[in-house]
Amino acid sequence: MPNKENVHFFDLVYKVVRLIPEGRITSYGAIASYLGSAQSSRMVGWAMNTAHSLVEKIPVHRVVNRNGLLTGKAHFETIDRMQKLLENEGLIIENDQIIDFANHFWDPKIELAI
DNA sequence: GAGGTGACTGCGA
DNA sequence: CTCGCAGCCACCT
């Protein structure tokens, strides 16, 4: 659905991430796949890095790798921040990994019915 | 302008 | 099972 020219990859990423419901999470790959660049999952991660600097509030803590591992926690203010935020939304984190990850997974491809 | 880096992923050894 | 490598593309030096 995204165009090819005037649409920036990052903008789409922000848009999708912002749509993630509370208590849900998704993966970099899922977003990348939704944007039509399944192999560019790295860019999603980089987008999060940029998003962190934006004024807009983007729930970047709801984006983890495909294993439900909090790989991006190091980029938050504190290492515990990400886990704390997720736990505050009803998720359970153990060993930096989201418990019952699959059950809380939010796939933009499905939820947004691309 | 060129090279290095990275919050990922999938596949092969 | 774990470990390593290649592909991907925007940003930084």
PDB file of N, CA, C and O in Angstrom, chain A residues 9 12 25-26 29-30 37 49 55 58 60 62 67 74 78 85 90 110:
ATOM      1  N   PHE A   9      10.543   5.391   4.346  1.00  0.00           N
ATOM      2  CA  PHE A   9      10.451   4.147   5.106  1.00  0.00           C
ATOM      3  C   PHE A   9      10.209   4.437   6.584  1.00  0.00           C
ATOM      4  O   PHE A   9       9.342   3.842   7.215  1.00  0.00           O
ATOM      5  N   LEU A  12       6.657   5.417   7.634  1.00  0.00           N
ATOM      6  CA  LEU A  12       5.757   4.278   7.717  1.00  0.00           C
ATOM      7  C   LEU A  12       5.985   3.529   9.017  1.00  0.00           C
ATOM      8  O   LEU A  12       5.047   3.091   9.676  1.00  0.00           O
ATOM      9  N   ILE A  25       2.752  -6.218  21.273  1.00  0.00           N
ATOM     10  CA  ILE A  25       4.086  -5.976  20.772  1.00  0.00           C
ATOM     11  C   ILE A  25       4.230  -6.547  19.373  1.00  0.00           C
ATOM     12  O   ILE A  25       3.427  -7.372  18.953  1.00  0.00           O
ATOM     13  N   THR A  26       5.223  -6.118  18.681  1.00  0.00           N
ATOM     14  CA  THR A  26       5.477  -6.639  17.339  1.00  0.00           C
ATOM     15  C   THR A  26       6.977  -6.724  17.129  1.00  0.00           C
ATOM     16  O   THR A  26       7.754  -6.331  17.993  1.00  0.00           O
ATOM     17  N   GLY A  29      10.941  -7.347  12.084  1.00  0.00           N
ATOM     18  CA  GLY A  29      10.703  -8.042  10.832  1.00  0.00           C
ATOM     19  C   GLY A  29       9.261  -7.926  10.374  1.00  0.00           C
ATOM     20  O   GLY A  29       8.996  -7.777   9.189  1.00  0.00           O
ATOM     21  N   ALA A  30       8.336  -7.974  11.329  1.00  0.00           N
ATOM     22  CA  ALA A  30       6.912  -7.880  10.995  1.00  0.00           C
ATOM     23  C   ALA A  30       6.622  -6.530  10.363  1.00  0.00           C
ATOM     24  O   ALA A  30       5.892  -6.444   9.369  1.00  0.00           O
ATOM     25  N   SER A  37       9.439  -4.539   2.843  1.00  0.00           N
ATOM     26  CA  SER A  37      10.886  -4.725   2.858  1.00  0.00           C
ATOM     27  C   SER A  37      11.284  -5.679   3.967  1.00  0.00           C
ATOM     28  O   SER A  37      11.960  -5.311   4.913  1.00  0.00           O
ATOM     29  N   ASN A  49      15.685   4.089  16.528  1.00  0.00           N
ATOM     30  CA  ASN A  49      16.759   4.922  17.062  1.00  0.00           C
ATOM     31  C   ASN A  49      16.474   6.385  16.772  1.00  0.00           C
ATOM     32  O   ASN A  49      16.616   7.252  17.616  1.00  0.00           O
ATOM     33  N   VAL A  55      10.030  14.316  18.678  1.00  0.00           N
ATOM     34  CA  VAL A  55       9.184  14.905  19.696  1.00  0.00           C
ATOM     35  C   VAL A  55       7.961  14.034  19.919  1.00  0.00           C
ATOM     36  O   VAL A  55       7.469  13.890  21.017  1.00  0.00           O
ATOM     37  N   ILE A  58       6.487   7.772  20.464  1.00  0.00           N
ATOM     38  CA  ILE A  58       6.312   6.502  19.789  1.00  0.00           C
ATOM     39  C   ILE A  58       6.658   5.369  20.746  1.00  0.00           C
ATOM     40  O   ILE A  58       7.727   5.368  21.345  1.00  0.00           O
ATOM     41  N   VAL A  60       8.209   2.783  21.211  1.00  0.00           N
ATOM     42  CA  VAL A  60       9.253   1.932  20.650  1.00  0.00           C
ATOM     43  C   VAL A  60       9.526   0.711  21.527  1.00  0.00           C
ATOM     44  O   VAL A  60      10.115  -0.261  21.069  1.00  0.00           O
ATOM     45  N   ARG A  62       7.467  -1.277  22.429  1.00  0.00           N
ATOM     46  CA  ARG A  62       6.576  -2.365  22.012  1.00  0.00           C
ATOM     47  C   ARG A  62       7.136  -3.080  20.782  1.00  0.00           C
ATOM     48  O   ARG A  62       6.489  -3.943  20.215  1.00  0.00           O
ATOM     49  N   ASN A  67      12.142 -12.875  18.451  1.00  0.00           N
ATOM     50  CA  ASN A  67      12.146 -13.850  19.533  1.00  0.00           C
ATOM     51  C   ASN A  67      11.478 -13.289  20.786  1.00  0.00           C
ATOM     52  O   ASN A  67      11.375 -13.975  21.783  1.00  0.00           O
ATOM     53  N   ALA A  74      19.017  -1.448  25.557  1.00  0.00           N
ATOM     54  CA  ALA A  74      20.236  -0.679  25.834  1.00  0.00           C
ATOM     55  C   ALA A  74      20.139   0.765  25.339  1.00  0.00           C
ATOM     56  O   ALA A  74      20.878   1.629  25.780  1.00  0.00           O
ATOM     57  N   THR A  78      17.344   3.928  30.582  1.00  0.00           N
ATOM     58  CA  THR A  78      17.953   2.928  31.460  1.00  0.00           C
ATOM     59  C   THR A  78      17.607   1.546  30.934  1.00  0.00           C
ATOM     60  O   THR A  78      16.603   1.359  30.248  1.00  0.00           O
ATOM     61  N   LEU A  85       8.233  -0.545  31.200  1.00  0.00           N
ATOM     62  CA  LEU A  85       7.119  -0.054  30.405  1.00  0.00           C
ATOM     63  C   LEU A  85       6.232  -1.200  29.938  1.00  0.00           C
ATOM     64  O   LEU A  85       5.013  -1.120  29.976  1.00  0.00           O
ATOM     65  N   GLY A  90       1.020  -4.818  31.182  1.00  0.00           N
ATOM     66  CA  GLY A  90       0.454  -6.145  31.402  1.00  0.00           C
ATOM     67  C   GLY A  90       1.276  -7.284  30.844  1.00  0.00           C
ATOM     68  O   GLY A  90       0.871  -8.439  30.907  1.00  0.00           O
ATOM     69  N   ILE A 110      -1.808  -8.339   9.673  1.00  0.00           N
ATOM     70  CA  ILE A 110      -3.125  -8.898   9.965  1.00  0.00           C
ATOM     71  C   ILE A 110      -4.055  -7.837  10.547  1.00  0.00           C
ATOM     72  O   ILE A 110      -5.165  -7.645  10.077  1.00  0.00           O
TER      73      ILE A 110
END
